[in-house]
Each structure stands twice: as C-alpha cells, then as structure tokens.
Short mmCIF file of C-alpha atoms in Angstrom, two decimals:
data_model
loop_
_atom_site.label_atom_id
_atom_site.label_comp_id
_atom_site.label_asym_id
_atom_site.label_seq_id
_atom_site.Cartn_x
_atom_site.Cartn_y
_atom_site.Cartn_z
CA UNK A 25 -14.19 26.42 -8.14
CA UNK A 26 -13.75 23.84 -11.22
CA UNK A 27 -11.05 21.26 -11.68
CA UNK A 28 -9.05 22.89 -14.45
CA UNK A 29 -6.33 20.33 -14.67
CA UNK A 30 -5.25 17.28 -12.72
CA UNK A 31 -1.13 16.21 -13.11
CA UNK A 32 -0.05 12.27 -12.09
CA UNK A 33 3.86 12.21 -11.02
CA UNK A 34 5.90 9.33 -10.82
CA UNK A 35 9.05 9.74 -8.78
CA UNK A 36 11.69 7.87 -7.26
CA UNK A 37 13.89 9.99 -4.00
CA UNK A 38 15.12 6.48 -2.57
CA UNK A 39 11.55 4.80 -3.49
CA UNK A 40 8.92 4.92 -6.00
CA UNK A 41 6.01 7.58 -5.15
CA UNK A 42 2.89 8.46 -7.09
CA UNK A 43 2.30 12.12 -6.86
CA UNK A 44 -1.14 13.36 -7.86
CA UNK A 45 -1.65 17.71 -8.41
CA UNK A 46 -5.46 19.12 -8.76
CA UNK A 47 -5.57 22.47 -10.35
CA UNK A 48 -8.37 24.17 -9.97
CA UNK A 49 -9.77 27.53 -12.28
CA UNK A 50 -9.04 29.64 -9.48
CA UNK A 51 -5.53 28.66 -9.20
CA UNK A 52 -5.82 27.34 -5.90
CA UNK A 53 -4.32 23.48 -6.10
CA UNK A 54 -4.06 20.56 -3.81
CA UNK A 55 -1.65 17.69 -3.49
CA UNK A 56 -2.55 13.84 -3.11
CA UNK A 57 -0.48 10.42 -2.67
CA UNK A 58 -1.26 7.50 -4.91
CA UNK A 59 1.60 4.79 -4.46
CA UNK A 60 0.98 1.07 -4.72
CA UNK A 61 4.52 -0.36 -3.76
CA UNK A 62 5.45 -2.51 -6.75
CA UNK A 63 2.03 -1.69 -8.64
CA UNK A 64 2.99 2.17 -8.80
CA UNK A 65 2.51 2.43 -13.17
CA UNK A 66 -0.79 0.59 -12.53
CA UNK A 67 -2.24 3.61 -10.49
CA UNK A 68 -0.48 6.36 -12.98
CA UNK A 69 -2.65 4.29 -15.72
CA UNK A 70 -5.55 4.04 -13.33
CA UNK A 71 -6.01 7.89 -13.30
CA UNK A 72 -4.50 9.31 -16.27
CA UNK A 73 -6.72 6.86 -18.94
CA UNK A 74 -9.88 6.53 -16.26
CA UNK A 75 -10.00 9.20 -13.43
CA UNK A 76 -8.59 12.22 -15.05
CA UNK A 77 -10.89 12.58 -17.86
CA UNK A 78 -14.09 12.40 -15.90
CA UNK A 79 -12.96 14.82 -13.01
CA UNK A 80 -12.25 17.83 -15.31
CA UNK A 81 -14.92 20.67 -14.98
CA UNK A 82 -15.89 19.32 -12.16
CA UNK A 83 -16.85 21.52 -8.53
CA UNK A 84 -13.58 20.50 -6.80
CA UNK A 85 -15.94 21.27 -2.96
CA UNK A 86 -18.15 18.02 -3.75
CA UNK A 87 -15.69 15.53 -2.29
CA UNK A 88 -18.50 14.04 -1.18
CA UNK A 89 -20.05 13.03 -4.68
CA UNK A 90 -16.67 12.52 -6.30
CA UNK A 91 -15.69 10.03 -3.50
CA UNK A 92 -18.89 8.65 -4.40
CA UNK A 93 -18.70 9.31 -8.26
CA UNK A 94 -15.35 7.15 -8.48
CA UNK A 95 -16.42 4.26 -6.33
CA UNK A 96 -20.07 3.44 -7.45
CA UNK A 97 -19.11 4.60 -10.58
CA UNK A 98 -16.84 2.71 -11.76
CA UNK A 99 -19.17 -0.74 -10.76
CA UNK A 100 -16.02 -2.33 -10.58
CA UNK A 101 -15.33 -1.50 -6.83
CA UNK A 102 -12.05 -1.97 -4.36
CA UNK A 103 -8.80 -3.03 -4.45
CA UNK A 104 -5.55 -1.45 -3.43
CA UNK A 105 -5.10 0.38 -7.89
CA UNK A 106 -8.69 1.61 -7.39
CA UNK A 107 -9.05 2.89 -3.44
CA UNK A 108 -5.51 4.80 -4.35
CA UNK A 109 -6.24 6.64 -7.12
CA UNK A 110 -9.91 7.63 -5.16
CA UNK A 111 -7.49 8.40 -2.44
CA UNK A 112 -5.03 10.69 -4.31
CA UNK A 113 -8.29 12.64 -5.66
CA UNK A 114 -9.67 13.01 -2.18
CA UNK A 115 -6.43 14.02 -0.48
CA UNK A 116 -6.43 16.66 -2.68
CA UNK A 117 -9.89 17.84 -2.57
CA UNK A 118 -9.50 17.84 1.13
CA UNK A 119 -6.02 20.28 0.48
CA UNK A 120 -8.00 22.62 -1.92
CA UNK A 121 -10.72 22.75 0.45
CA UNK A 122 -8.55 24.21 3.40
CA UNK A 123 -6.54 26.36 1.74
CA UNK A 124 -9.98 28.13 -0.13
CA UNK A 125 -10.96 28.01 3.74
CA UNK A 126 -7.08 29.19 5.24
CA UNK A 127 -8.01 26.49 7.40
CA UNK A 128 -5.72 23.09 8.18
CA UNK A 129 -8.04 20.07 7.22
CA UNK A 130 -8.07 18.60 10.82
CA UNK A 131 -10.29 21.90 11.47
CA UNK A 132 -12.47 21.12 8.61
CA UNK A 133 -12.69 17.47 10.08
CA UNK A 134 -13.71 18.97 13.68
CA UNK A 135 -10.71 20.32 15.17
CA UNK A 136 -8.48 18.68 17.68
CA UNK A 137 -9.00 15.76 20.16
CA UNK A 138 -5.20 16.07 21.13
CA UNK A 139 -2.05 18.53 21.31
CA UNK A 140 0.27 16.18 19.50
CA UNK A 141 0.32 12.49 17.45
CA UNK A 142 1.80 9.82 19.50
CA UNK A 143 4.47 7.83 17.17
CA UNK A 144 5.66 4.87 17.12
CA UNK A 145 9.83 3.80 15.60
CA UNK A 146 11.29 1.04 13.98
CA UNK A 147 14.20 -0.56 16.06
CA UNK A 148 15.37 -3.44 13.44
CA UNK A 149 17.96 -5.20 14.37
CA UNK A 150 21.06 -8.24 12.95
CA UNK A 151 20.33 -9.83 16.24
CA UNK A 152 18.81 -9.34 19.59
CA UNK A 153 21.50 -7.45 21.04
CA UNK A 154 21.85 -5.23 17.57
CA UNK A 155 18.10 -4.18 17.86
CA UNK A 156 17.88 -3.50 21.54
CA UNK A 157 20.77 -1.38 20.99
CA UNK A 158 18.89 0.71 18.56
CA UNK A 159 15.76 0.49 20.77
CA UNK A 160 17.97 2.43 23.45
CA UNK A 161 18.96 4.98 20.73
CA UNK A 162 15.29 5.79 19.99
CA UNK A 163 14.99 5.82 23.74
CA UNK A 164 16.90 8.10 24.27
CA UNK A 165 15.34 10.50 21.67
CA UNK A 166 12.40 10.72 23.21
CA UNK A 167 10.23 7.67 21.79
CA UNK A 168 7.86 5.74 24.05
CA UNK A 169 6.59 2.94 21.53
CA UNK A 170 9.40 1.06 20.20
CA UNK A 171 8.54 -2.07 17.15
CA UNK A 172 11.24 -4.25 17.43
CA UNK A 173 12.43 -6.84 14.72
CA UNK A 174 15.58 -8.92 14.98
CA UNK A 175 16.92 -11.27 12.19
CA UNK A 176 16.05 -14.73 12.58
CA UNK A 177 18.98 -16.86 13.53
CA UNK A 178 19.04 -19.96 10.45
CA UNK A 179 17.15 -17.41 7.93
CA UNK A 180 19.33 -15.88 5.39
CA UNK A 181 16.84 -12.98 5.57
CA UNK A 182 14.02 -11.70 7.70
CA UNK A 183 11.67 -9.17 7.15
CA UNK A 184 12.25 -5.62 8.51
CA UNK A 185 16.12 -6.44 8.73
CA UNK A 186 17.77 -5.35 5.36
CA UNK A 187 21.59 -6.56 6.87
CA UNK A 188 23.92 -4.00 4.46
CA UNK A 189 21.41 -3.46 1.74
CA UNK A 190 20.21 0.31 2.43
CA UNK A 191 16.53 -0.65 0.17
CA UNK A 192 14.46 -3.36 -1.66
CA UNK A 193 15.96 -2.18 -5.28
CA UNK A 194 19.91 -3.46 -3.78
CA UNK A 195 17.90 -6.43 -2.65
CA UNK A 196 17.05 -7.05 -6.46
CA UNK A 197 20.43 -6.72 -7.33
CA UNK A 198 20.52 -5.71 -11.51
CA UNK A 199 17.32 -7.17 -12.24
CA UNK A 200 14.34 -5.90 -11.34
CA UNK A 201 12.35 -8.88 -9.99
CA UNK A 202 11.07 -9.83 -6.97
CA UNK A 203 13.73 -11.24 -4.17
CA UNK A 204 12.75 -14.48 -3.12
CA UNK A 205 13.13 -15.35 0.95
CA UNK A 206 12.64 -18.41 3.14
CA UNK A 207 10.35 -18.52 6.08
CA UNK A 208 10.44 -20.95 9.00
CA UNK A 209 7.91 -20.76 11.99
CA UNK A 210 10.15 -22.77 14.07
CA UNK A 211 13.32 -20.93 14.05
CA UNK A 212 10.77 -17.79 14.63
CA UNK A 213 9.36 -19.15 17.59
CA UNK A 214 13.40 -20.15 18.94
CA UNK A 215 13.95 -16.55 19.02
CA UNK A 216 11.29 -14.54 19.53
CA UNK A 217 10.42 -15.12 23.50
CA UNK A 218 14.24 -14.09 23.96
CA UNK A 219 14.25 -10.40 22.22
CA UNK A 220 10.90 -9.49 24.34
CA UNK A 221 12.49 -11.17 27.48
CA UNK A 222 15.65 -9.37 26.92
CA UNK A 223 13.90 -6.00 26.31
CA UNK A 224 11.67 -6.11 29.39
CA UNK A 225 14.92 -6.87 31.05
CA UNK A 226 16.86 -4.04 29.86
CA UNK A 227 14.33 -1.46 29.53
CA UNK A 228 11.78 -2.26 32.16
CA UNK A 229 8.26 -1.31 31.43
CA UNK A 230 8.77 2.22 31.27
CA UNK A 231 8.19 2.51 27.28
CA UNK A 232 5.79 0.21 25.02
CA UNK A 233 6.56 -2.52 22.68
CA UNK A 234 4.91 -3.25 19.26
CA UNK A 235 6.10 -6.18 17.09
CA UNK A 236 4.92 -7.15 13.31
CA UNK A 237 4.65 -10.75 12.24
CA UNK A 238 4.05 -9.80 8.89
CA UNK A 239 1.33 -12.74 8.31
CA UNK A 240 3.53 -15.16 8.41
CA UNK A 241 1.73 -17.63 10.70
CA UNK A 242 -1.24 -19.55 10.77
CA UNK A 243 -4.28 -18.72 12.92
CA UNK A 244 -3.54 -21.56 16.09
CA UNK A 245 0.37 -20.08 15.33
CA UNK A 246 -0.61 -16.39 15.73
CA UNK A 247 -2.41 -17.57 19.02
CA UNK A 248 0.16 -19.92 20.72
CA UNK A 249 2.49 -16.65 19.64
CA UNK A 250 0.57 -14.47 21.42
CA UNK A 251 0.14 -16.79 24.72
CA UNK A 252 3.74 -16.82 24.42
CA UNK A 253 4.21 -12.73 24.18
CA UNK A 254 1.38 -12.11 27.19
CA UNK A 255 3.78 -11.70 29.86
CA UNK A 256 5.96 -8.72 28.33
CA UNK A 257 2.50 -6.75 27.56
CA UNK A 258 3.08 -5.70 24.00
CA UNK A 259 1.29 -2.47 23.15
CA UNK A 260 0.06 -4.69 19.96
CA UNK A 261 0.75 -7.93 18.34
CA UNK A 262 0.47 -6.56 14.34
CA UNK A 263 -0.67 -8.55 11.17
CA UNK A 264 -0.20 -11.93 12.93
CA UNK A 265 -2.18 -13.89 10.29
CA UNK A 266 -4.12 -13.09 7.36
CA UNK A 267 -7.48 -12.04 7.46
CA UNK A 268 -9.13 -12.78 4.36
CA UNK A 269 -11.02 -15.29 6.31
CA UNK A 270 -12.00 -12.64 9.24
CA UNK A 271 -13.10 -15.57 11.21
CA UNK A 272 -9.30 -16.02 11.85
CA UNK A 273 -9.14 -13.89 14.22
CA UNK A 274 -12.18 -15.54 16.21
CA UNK A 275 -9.40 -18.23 16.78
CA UNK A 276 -6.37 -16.02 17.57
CA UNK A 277 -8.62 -13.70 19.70
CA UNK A 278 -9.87 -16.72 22.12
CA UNK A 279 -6.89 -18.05 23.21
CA UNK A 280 -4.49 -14.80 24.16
CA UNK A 281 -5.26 -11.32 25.85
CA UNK A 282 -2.20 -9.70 23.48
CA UNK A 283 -4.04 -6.66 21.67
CA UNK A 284 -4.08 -7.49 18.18
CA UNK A 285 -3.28 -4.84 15.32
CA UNK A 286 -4.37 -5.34 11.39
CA UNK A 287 -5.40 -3.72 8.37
CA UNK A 288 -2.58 -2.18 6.39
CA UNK A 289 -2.99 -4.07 3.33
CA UNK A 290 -7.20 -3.40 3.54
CA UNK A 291 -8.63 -0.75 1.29
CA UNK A 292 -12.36 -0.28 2.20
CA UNK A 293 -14.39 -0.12 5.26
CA UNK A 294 -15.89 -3.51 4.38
CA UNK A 295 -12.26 -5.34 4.54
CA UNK A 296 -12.66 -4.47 8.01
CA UNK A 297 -15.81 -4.59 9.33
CA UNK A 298 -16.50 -7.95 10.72
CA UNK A 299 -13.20 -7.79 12.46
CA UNK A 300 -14.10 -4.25 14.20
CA UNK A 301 -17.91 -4.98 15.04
CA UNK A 302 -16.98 -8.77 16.61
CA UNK A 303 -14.44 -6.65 18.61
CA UNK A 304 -11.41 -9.26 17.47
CA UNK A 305 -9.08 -6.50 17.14
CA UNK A 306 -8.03 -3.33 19.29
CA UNK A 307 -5.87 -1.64 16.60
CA UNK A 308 -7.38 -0.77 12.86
CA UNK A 309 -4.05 0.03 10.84
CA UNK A 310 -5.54 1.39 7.26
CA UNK A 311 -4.04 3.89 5.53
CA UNK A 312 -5.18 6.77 3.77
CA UNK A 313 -3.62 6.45 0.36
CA UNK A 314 -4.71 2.48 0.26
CA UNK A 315 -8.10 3.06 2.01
CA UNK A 316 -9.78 5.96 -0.60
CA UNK A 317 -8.26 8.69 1.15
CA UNK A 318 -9.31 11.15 4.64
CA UNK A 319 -13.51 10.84 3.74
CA UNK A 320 -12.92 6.93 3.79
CA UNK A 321 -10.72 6.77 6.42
CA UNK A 322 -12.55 8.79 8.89
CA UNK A 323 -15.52 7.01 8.36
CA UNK A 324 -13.48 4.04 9.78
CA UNK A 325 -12.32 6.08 12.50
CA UNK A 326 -15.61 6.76 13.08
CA UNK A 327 -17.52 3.01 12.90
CA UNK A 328 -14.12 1.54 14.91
CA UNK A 329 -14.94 4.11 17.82
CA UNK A 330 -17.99 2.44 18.41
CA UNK A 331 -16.13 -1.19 19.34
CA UNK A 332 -13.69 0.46 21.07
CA UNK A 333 -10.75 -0.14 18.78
CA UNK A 334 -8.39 2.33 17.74
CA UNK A 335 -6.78 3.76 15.10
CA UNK A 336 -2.91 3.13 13.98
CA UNK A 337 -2.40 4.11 10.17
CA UNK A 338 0.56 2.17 8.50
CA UNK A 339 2.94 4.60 8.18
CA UNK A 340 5.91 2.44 6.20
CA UNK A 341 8.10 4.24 3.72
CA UNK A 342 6.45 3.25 0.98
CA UNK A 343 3.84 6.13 1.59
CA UNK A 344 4.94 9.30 1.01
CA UNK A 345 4.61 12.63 2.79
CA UNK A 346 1.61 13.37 1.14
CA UNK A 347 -0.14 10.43 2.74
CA UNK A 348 2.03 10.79 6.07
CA UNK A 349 0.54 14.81 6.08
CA UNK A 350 -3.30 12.82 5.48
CA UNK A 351 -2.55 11.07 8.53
CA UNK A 352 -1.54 13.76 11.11
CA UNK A 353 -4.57 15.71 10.36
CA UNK A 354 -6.70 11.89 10.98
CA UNK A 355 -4.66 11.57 14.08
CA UNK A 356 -5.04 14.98 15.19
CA UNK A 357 -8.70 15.18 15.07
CA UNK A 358 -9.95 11.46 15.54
CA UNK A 359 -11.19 10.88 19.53
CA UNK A 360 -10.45 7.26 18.80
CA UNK A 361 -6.61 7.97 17.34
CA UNK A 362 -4.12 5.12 19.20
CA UNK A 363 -0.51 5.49 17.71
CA UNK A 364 0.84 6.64 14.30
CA UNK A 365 3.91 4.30 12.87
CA UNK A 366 6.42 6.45 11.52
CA UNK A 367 9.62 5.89 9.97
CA UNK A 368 11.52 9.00 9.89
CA UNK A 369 10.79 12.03 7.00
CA UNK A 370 13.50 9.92 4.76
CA UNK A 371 16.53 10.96 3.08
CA UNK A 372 17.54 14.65 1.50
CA UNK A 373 15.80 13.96 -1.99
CA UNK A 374 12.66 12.98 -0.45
CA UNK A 375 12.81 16.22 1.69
CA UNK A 376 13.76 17.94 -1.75
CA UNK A 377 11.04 17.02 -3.48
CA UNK A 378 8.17 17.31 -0.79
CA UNK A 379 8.21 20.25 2.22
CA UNK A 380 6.49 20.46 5.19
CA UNK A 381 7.05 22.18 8.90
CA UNK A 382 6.14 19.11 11.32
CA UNK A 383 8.41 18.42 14.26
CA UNK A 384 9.22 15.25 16.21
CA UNK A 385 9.98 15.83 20.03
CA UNK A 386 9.83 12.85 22.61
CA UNK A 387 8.13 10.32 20.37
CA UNK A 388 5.09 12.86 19.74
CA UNK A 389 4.75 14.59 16.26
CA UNK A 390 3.25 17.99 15.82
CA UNK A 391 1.51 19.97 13.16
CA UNK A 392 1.56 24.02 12.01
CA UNK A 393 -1.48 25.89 11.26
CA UNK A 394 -0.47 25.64 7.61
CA UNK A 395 -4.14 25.44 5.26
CA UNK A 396 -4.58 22.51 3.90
CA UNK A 397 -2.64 19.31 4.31
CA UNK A 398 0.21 21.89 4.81
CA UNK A 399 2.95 20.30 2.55
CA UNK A 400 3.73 21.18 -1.20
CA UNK A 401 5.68 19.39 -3.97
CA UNK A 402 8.31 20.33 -6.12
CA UNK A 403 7.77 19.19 -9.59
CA UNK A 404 10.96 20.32 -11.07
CA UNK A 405 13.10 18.34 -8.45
CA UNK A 406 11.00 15.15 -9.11
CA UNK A 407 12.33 15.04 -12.65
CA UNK A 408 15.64 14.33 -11.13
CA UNK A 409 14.27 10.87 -10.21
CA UNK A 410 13.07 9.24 -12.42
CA UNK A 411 10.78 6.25 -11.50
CA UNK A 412 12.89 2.63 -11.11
CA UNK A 413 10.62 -0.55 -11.43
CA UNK A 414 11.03 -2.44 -8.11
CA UNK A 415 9.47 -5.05 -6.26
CA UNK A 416 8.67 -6.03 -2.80
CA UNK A 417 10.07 -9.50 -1.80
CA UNK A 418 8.47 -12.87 -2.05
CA UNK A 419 8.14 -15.59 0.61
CA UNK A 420 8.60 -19.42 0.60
CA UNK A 421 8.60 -21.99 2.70
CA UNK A 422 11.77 -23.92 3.38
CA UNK A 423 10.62 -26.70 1.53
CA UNK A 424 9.65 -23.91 -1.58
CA UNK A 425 5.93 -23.53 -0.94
CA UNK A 426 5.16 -19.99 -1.75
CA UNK A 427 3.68 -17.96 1.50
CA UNK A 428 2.97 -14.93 2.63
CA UNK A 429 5.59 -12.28 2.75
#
C-alpha cells in the first residue's frame, strides 16, 4: 500500500485547524491534525515544501521508519512546527492502518485497559460566584473533574475568562496581532484561596478539582501556591511554572504534596524526561498533534508508567477532532491513562466539517468500533472557512515586563 497523494488543509470553523489527508494507491486514506495555534501557515509550509515530497511512494504500514525517517532525518530535530507535521503523518498512518485492518487503532495499540475515558470540563468564570455556578451546571451533567478559573479581581483580563468576547480573534479586535494582558501574582494570590474554599464549601468533596496557572509564577510562587491549595485536595495543580529549567520543579515538588500536572507545550519525550524519571510530577499532559503523534505519545505513556505518573493529554480547543479522536484511542488503551481535558465537540461548523460517533455521559467519554481513528473530514465544507490569521495573547507585568502568558 503506497502513499499516492498527501493533501494539507487549512480551515477556520470558529478557530484555525491544520488538516492533513494521506491517500494511499489502494484508495484507502487516513486523516491527521497538524495545528500550531498562531504558527498554523508555518506547519502547512512545513509539510507541503519538506514532508510531502519525500513521503510519496512510500509503504504507508512503516510508521515506524517514517516516524523515524522525519525526525532523524531532518537533523534538525523538535519543536512544536516539526513534532506536528511528524504528528499529522503518523495520525494518519495509524488511521490507514486500522481501517486496512477494520480494526479501531486502540486495538492495534493493545486493546482496552478501560470501558470509557474519564474527562475533565472547563468551569470559567467573571467571578467566584459566576464560575461555581457553572461548576454546578457541569455537575449536574454528569462531570466529576471540574477546572475552575475565575477572573482576577484588579486584572482587566485573566486567562481562561474571555468576559463577552466568544474567541481570541474578537480579542484582537480588526487587527490581527497579539492582545496584550497584565499579570499580577499578588492580586492572584488575594483570590485564589477563596474560589477553592468556596467550592469545597458548596460542593463538598464529592467531585475533583483541577486548576491551571498557566506558568505564570515563579518556582518558590508555584510552591507557596500549592502549600496554600493542600487543604482542598486538588486532583492537580497544572503548568504552575515553567519547566525549561526541569530542576524547577525539584523546588515546587519539596515544599507541597499538591499533585503537579505539566507538559502541554512539550513536543518530545526528552522535554519530559527528567521531570518523569525524578518523579516531580504525577500528571504528563502532552498532546498528540504537538508531541509527533500516537507512536510518540505512547512511548511516553509507556516510560511515565514506570514513575508512576499518569497521563492527561491537553485537550484545549485549539486541537481539533482529529487530535481529540488520537487521544481517546491513547486513553482507551494506555494502563497508565489519568484524565482527558475536554472542552466540548465545538460549535455546528466544526461538527460540519469533521464527524465522528463518540458520546459524553456522566463526565466519561466513549468510543464506537469505527476502524481507524473513526472520524472523517469534509473537504468541501472546509472551503467555507477560510483560514483567519490570529494570535494567542501576550503577557506583561504590571510594570510592562513581558512574561509568560
């Protein structure tokens, strides 16, 4: 079975997505997700000038040796362009490969370790009482995990809260460059003990609690954060501080029991490694599309299982179904699988343009037998929109220093 033909699309149903279609001589064809939110034309370029030319003729069954083809390669390894474009590839190797098998991947992977995916929702909120109100709502559909972010009281923006902008491109108003927002520890730390207080208060400890800090705080802040969280036993405490350093988290770890979550931004195995062998973190939150796709992301999976941390793929909604359908068939078959974010299947274009058959029922998500990654694409609808250049925000100081957003 030869790659005949390999097709990059570049649509936008609410947000930008990278949409990559192998064709194979045999006319059997597999989907894959490529999106770098705000670096989206970078990947198209990535593939269509570098990746596409060398894949054509090739035996689409080696994943294997193409995994390994496009990352030795190219010499010039990693990074978030790079690891998606090998991801896109692989995703869709992987979704040949079952459907010339009529098996779902997860079978090809092993089979299953569980009956359904565990999920975790979004509760974001204009103030503590706003996003414990739509804590309850998720509640009350059946959720167990609950993230909650309120607005920062003395910030004119926070991240996770968009106030009455419905996306990031209102947020850039007519121009199409990054929105700049202030950051301030301090008024961080005045709120934050009071939404977990209130939330044990209101809703017991009958469901869990996650809560992102985005990497806004330093090391000895993440760690006096996360002496100050211990009491309300957070499920995990996610991207408290960056880890380019990974002895960070030596700090952060020593000084508070709160499980610690990272790794969304991380795009190989090596990003990671100290951080999962030195047992500093319980939670490994890679993603297929931005980690070189299922062969590189099991292989995590499978070197995290051996330090006892689990797995918790970033599921934000910058990733698109493709990637999401990647995931479930991770989570499915991984023994060391912990809790899959998830944001919803997004608005009626996005469910025009990509289709799929999983079902959400008390905070658990759950696959078909479908071959493949079980989800197809509909080209013609993703002409009908077109990509929009858009940015994610940037982060200053109050005093203008830039930081991390």
């Amino acid at each position: 079975m030869k790659i005949a033909e390999i097709k990059v699309f570049v649509s936008c149903p609410g947000r930008n997505f990278v949409t990559v279609k192998v064709l194979t001589d045999t006319g059997v064809y597999g989907l894959g997700d490529a999106t770098v939110n705000g670096r989206e034309m970078s990947v198209v370029a990535y593939l269509e000038e570098h990746v596409v030319p060398c894949l054509i003729g090739r035996n689409a069954h080696d994943i294997e040796d193409i995994w390994q083809y496009l990352y030795k390669g190219a010499y010039w390894r990693k990074g978030p362009i790079t690891m998606a474009a090998i991801a896109a590839i692989d995703m869709a190797l992987w979704d040949i490969k079952g459907k010339a098998a009529n098996l779902p991947v997860y079978q090809l992977l092993g089979g299953k370790s569980r009956k359904g995916v565990t999920l975790y929702a979004h509760a974001n909120g204009e103030n503590i009482a706003d996003t414990l109100d739509k804590a309850e709502g998720l509640i009350e559909q059946g959720f167990k995990v609950i993230r909650l972010q309120s607005a920062v009281p003395g910030l004119k923006v926070t991240y996770g809260v968009l106030g009455d902008k419905k996306d990031y491109f209102e947020l850039q108003g007519n121009r199409p460059l990054p929105p700049e927002e202030e950051w301030s520890t301090q008024k961080y730390f005045n709120m934050i003990v009071d939404l977990f207080e209130q939330a044990r208060e209101r809703f017991g400890y009958t469901v869990d609690f996650v809560h992102d800090v985005h990497s806004r705080l330093t090391p000895i802040e993440s760690a006096k954060l996360g002496q100050m969280l211990e009491k309300y036993n957070l499920l995990f405490l996610e991207d408290a501080s960056m880890a380019e350093n990974q002895d960070n988290y030596k700090l952060i770890r020593q000084k508070t029991s709160t499980p610690l979550a990272i790794g969304e931004t991380y795009n190989t195995i090596w990003d990671c490694k100290d951080l999962i062998q030195n047992q500093l973190i319980d939670y490994i939150r890679t993603a297929a599309t931005h980690a070189g796709g299922i062969t590189a992301l099991r292989r995590i999976a499978d070197y995290a299982s051996i330090y006892n941390v689990k797995t918790a793929p970033h599921g934000a909604p910058d990733l698109s179904p493709v990637c999401f359908a990647a995931h479930m068939h991770l989570n499915i078959w991984a023994p060391n699988f912990g809790i899959q974010e998830f944001v919803g299947f997004g608005n009626e274009q996005l469910q025009k343009l990509f289709k799929h058959d999983y079902r959400v029922e008390n905070g658990m998500a759950y696959m078909s037998d479908a071959p493949g990654l079980g989800i197809e694409f509909d080209e013609d609808a993703a002409t009908e929109y077109p990509y929009k250049r858009s940015y994610l925000p940037v982060s200053r100081l109050e005093d203008g220093t830039l930081w991390n957003w």
